[in-house]
XYZ file of C-alpha atoms in Angstrom:
332
model
C -0.055 -0.049 -0.134
C 1.198 3.431 -0.908
C -0.256 6.631 0.638
C 0.653 9.960 -0.825
C 0.591 12.303 1.976
C -0.958 15.727 1.024
C -1.154 18.967 2.711
C -4.519 20.136 4.005
C -6.194 22.243 6.650
C -7.914 20.486 9.543
C -11.641 20.271 9.505
C -13.537 20.392 12.829
C -15.093 16.922 13.507
C -18.737 17.890 14.044
C -20.889 14.924 14.126
C -21.735 13.218 17.423
C -23.485 10.080 18.557
C -27.073 10.321 19.766
C -27.306 10.170 23.396
C -28.906 7.036 24.940
C -32.394 7.372 26.491
C -31.744 8.038 30.128
C -35.188 6.749 31.155
C -34.582 3.137 30.240
C -34.888 0.646 33.063
C -31.708 -0.694 34.406
C -32.576 -4.271 33.357
C -33.102 -3.097 29.792
C -29.730 -1.373 29.745
C -28.127 -4.482 31.142
C -29.659 -6.762 28.691
C -28.590 -4.398 25.845
C -25.039 -4.275 27.004
C -24.931 -8.036 27.389
C -26.419 -8.525 23.754
C -23.812 -6.056 22.356
C -20.929 -7.788 24.114
C -21.912 -11.219 22.829
C -22.154 -9.824 19.260
C -18.733 -8.184 19.589
C -17.135 -11.279 21.154
C -18.234 -13.377 18.146
C -15.045 -11.942 16.339
C -12.148 -14.295 16.857
C -8.705 -12.662 16.568
C -7.213 -16.181 16.347
C -9.346 -16.789 13.264
C -8.415 -13.459 11.667
C -4.745 -14.015 12.316
C -4.918 -17.366 10.513
C -6.503 -15.798 7.578
C -3.551 -13.357 7.406
C -1.056 -16.365 7.657
C -2.956 -18.229 4.950
C -2.561 -15.310 2.530
C 1.128 -15.055 3.366
C 1.505 -18.776 2.743
C 0.538 -18.275 -0.938
C 3.447 -15.976 -1.281
C 3.442 -12.321 -2.514
C 0.016 -11.695 -4.166
C 1.459 -9.817 -7.179
C -1.039 -9.500 -10.105
C -0.233 -12.047 -12.810
C 1.611 -14.543 -10.573
C 0.548 -18.068 -9.619
C 0.400 -17.019 -6.033
C -2.037 -14.115 -6.811
C -4.345 -16.474 -8.881
C -4.301 -19.211 -6.028
C -4.948 -16.615 -3.320
C -7.836 -15.091 -5.306
C -9.475 -18.509 -5.860
C -9.125 -19.195 -2.101
C -10.662 -15.717 -1.140
C -13.605 -16.259 -3.384
C -14.141 -19.795 -2.290
C -13.897 -18.946 1.417
C -16.453 -16.066 1.119
C -18.854 -18.381 -0.675
C -18.477 -20.880 2.075
C -19.588 -18.378 4.611
C -22.833 -17.820 2.806
C -21.999 -14.646 0.801
C -23.197 -14.019 -2.746
C -19.873 -13.572 -4.533
C -19.207 -11.613 -7.578
C -15.807 -11.311 -9.341
C -14.850 -8.370 -11.555
C -11.965 -9.120 -13.948
C -10.377 -6.707 -16.242
C -6.882 -5.469 -17.410
C -5.654 -2.190 -16.042
C -2.555 -0.207 -17.164
C 0.226 0.197 -14.646
C 2.476 3.329 -14.486
C 5.013 1.306 -16.345
C 2.653 0.815 -19.313
C 2.301 -2.866 -18.428
C -1.170 -4.309 -18.428
C -2.042 -6.087 -15.226
C -4.809 -8.688 -14.695
C -7.158 -7.172 -12.078
C -9.609 -9.217 -9.998
C -11.836 -7.360 -7.439
C -13.885 -9.742 -5.380
C -17.323 -8.548 -4.036
C -19.118 -10.523 -1.398
C -22.714 -9.512 -0.293
C -24.808 -10.344 2.648
C -28.621 -9.661 2.590
C -28.301 -8.459 -1.106
C -32.021 -7.435 -1.167
C -31.716 -4.857 1.515
C -31.654 -1.172 0.464
C -29.629 0.094 3.350
C -26.108 -1.209 2.790
C -22.681 -0.877 4.550
C -19.576 -1.172 2.435
C -16.384 -2.753 3.929
C -13.190 -2.602 1.836
C -9.542 -3.788 1.854
C -6.973 -4.562 -0.868
C -5.714 -8.052 -1.302
C -2.709 -7.503 -3.577
C 0.899 -6.890 -2.447
C 3.518 -4.479 -3.890
C 5.854 -6.144 -6.326
C 9.099 -4.646 -4.743
C 10.280 -3.435 -1.297
C 11.458 0.021 -2.409
C 11.357 1.490 1.185
C 13.793 -1.181 2.516
C 16.764 0.380 4.294
C 18.996 -2.035 2.304
C 18.973 -0.837 -1.232
C 19.916 -4.309 -2.488
C 16.304 -5.365 -1.404
C 14.469 -2.755 -3.389
C 13.711 -5.026 -6.312
C 12.612 -7.951 -4.124
C 9.112 -8.896 -3.248
C 7.809 -9.088 0.365
C 5.141 -10.968 2.225
C 2.560 -8.126 2.701
C 1.314 -9.502 5.930
C 0.141 -6.308 7.226
C -0.087 -4.229 3.992
C -2.790 -6.183 2.334
C -3.080 -9.151 4.423
C -4.294 -7.755 7.716
C -7.277 -5.913 6.272
C -8.537 -8.959 4.352
C -8.010 -11.139 7.419
C -10.369 -9.057 9.470
C -13.003 -8.878 6.638
C -12.918 -12.628 6.229
C -13.531 -13.058 10.025
C -16.378 -10.552 9.666
C -17.762 -12.609 6.795
C -17.544 -15.834 9.031
C -19.502 -14.267 11.804
C -22.191 -12.850 9.464
C -22.669 -16.148 7.751
C -23.569 -17.616 11.178
C -26.356 -15.032 11.890
C -30.057 -15.785 11.002
C -30.467 -12.174 10.360
C -28.269 -9.131 9.723
C -30.859 -6.488 9.470
C -28.974 -4.468 6.758
C -27.129 -5.278 3.676
C -23.309 -5.662 4.126
C -20.790 -5.798 1.222
C -17.220 -6.717 1.433
C -15.120 -5.634 -1.408
C -11.479 -6.878 -1.894
C -9.742 -4.600 -4.221
C -6.908 -5.666 -6.499
C -3.973 -3.803 -7.906
C -3.928 -1.099 -5.205
C -0.173 -1.312 -4.565
C 1.411 -1.006 -8.037
C 2.015 2.772 -8.065
C 4.856 5.203 -8.089
C 5.634 8.231 -5.940
C 4.348 11.571 -7.451
C 1.670 9.988 -9.497
C -1.643 9.549 -7.524
C -3.534 8.045 -10.331
C -1.045 5.082 -10.443
C -2.262 3.760 -7.237
C -5.691 2.097 -6.282
C -6.269 0.771 -9.802
C -8.777 -1.795 -8.598
C -10.946 0.677 -6.670
C -10.667 3.162 -9.555
C -12.016 0.567 -11.880
C -14.822 -0.614 -9.565
C -16.027 2.771 -8.631
C -16.278 3.696 -12.308
C -17.834 0.324 -13.185
C -19.664 -0.749 -10.034
C -20.663 -4.361 -9.467
C -23.484 -4.851 -8.817
C -24.505 -2.247 -11.353
C -25.972 0.984 -9.766
C -24.406 0.050 -6.477
C -25.088 2.378 -3.523
C -24.269 2.340 0.260
C -25.040 4.510 3.231
C -21.425 4.261 4.518
C -18.123 2.733 3.585
C -15.136 1.755 5.802
C -11.689 0.840 4.348
C -9.157 -1.199 6.326
C -5.490 -0.856 5.551
C -2.531 -1.956 7.557
C -4.809 -2.869 10.548
C -2.747 -5.706 12.139
C 0.518 -4.542 13.465
C 1.632 -4.281 17.049
C 0.929 -0.752 18.733
C -1.033 0.338 15.543
C -2.532 3.873 15.754
C -5.521 4.906 13.660
C -5.625 8.772 13.406
C -8.540 10.790 11.794
C -7.650 10.461 8.024
C -8.188 13.871 6.242
C -10.507 12.677 3.522
C -12.403 10.592 5.956
C -12.953 13.569 8.131
C -13.929 15.891 5.249
C -16.419 13.567 3.415
C -17.691 11.323 6.294
C -17.250 13.167 9.679
C -20.373 11.406 11.189
C -19.180 7.908 10.508
C -15.799 8.767 11.660
C -17.197 10.083 14.927
C -19.387 7.083 15.337
C -16.542 4.468 14.816
C -13.946 6.266 17.003
C -16.439 6.795 19.766
C -17.561 3.159 19.732
C -13.960 2.127 19.960
C -13.337 4.400 22.782
C -16.332 2.946 24.727
C -15.054 -0.592 24.015
C -11.656 0.194 25.512
C -9.797 0.574 22.150
C -8.957 4.274 22.637
C -5.199 3.610 22.556
C -5.608 2.396 18.953
C -8.155 4.912 17.630
C -6.563 8.341 18.267
C -8.893 11.232 18.252
C -6.438 13.575 16.533
C -5.644 14.583 12.925
C -3.545 12.241 10.761
C -2.432 12.529 7.137
C -4.476 13.064 3.810
C -3.929 9.738 2.206
C -4.464 8.492 -1.239
C -6.135 5.106 -0.729
C -8.970 2.960 -2.004
C -11.613 5.010 -0.169
C -10.888 8.159 -2.274
C -12.169 6.777 -5.832
C -15.310 5.403 -4.012
C -15.930 8.770 -2.498
C -15.338 10.696 -5.657
C -16.891 8.405 -8.266
C -19.877 6.865 -6.249
C -20.522 9.554 -3.781
C -20.410 7.139 -0.851
C -19.201 8.678 2.358
C -16.224 6.546 3.411
C -13.657 6.482 6.182
C -10.083 4.840 6.242
C -8.968 2.859 9.259
C -5.306 2.833 8.612
C -2.115 2.509 10.746
C -0.656 6.005 10.549
C 1.154 8.306 12.889
C 2.337 11.886 12.077
C 5.274 11.228 14.377
C 6.783 8.759 11.937
C 9.104 9.642 9.184
C 6.741 8.888 6.269
C 3.603 8.400 8.592
C 3.624 4.496 8.412
C 5.427 1.754 10.267
C 9.207 1.091 9.734
C 8.264 -2.244 8.034
C 6.122 -0.512 5.386
C 7.136 -1.567 1.852
C 10.197 -3.439 3.334
C 11.254 -7.104 3.741
C 10.119 -6.766 7.195
C 6.386 -6.720 6.449
C 5.757 -10.228 7.762
C 3.867 -12.169 10.302
C 6.233 -11.082 13.047
C 4.456 -7.667 12.865
C 0.866 -9.118 13.132
C -0.728 -8.799 16.627
C -3.953 -10.488 17.480
C -4.888 -7.735 19.942
C -4.745 -5.064 17.124
C -6.839 -7.393 14.857
C -9.325 -7.729 17.748
C -9.608 -3.993 18.230
C -10.558 -3.518 14.575
C -12.882 -6.398 14.147
C -14.869 -6.089 17.306
C -15.386 -2.365 16.617
C -16.566 -3.067 13.049
C -18.942 -5.653 14.327
C -20.345 -3.274 16.951
C -20.836 -0.664 14.253
C -22.800 -3.014 11.957
C -25.058 -3.941 14.977
C -25.550 -0.204 15.756
C -26.515 0.510 12.144
C -28.720 -2.483 11.995
C -30.567 -1.402 15.216
C -30.964 2.159 13.903
C -32.520 0.819 10.613
C -35.527 -0.654 12.419
C -36.221 2.298 14.727
């Protein structure tokens, strides 16, 4: 994953959660809290971790390689096994090198008839070279992409498993795994996020709309910090506020930092611009770091040693709680 860090003025985060009804009986409050806790605890960090490991075991998921094809087949089959309606979008997209890359976006839908839909996204490809490695001799070498690509997909697969076990979801949920995100070059924003650019201009299903979108990118490393990303704050302040507040209430405030981060070119941006869906980006970023990302970013060190089950849990449980909250609101 490459994020082009842009300059931009901070925007005041304005949307706030609606206060709970203070007149509810204590027993009702207790029952609600217990229900929410059970729903959140359905997320298994062990399972999410295993999904990340499985992707890494295929090898670097570089478009056009055998590992890429095998992993894509496994992703689609796994989502189908969890009861999702799965569509695959295949095309050729042009890299900044002029090379034509085989692109494969994978779309998994739950409750496809529902009009209110939540979009969850991650990219599943890996960068073909580790050009940020401190050892210049490694710059042409591939790397595992455990966090950058693998972690977001691992969390979404575990979300899919839990949704597949539910009798009713209440809203529509779509998981989109974007391809060819990480094949770009510095200084050319359009060279990144080729899969999401293509899907947002040619949505599948046709005419796709969603109430909210959440992108996961690099959400598995130890000590990850998720700051308010600029475009998330600009185009979806209400969603950003809801998710960060939920995380704080669940005890994950050390991950979800309520402060401004960077303006990042990532898969949420084409979806915002081309489909008008308000989206946020949950991404490991810190303005204190040299380039904003972890030291392992686009290096040989992006491997399973960085993946932490506690971080995966903080992301997955927060997402499930958010889905439950939106489902509850849809019937009120």
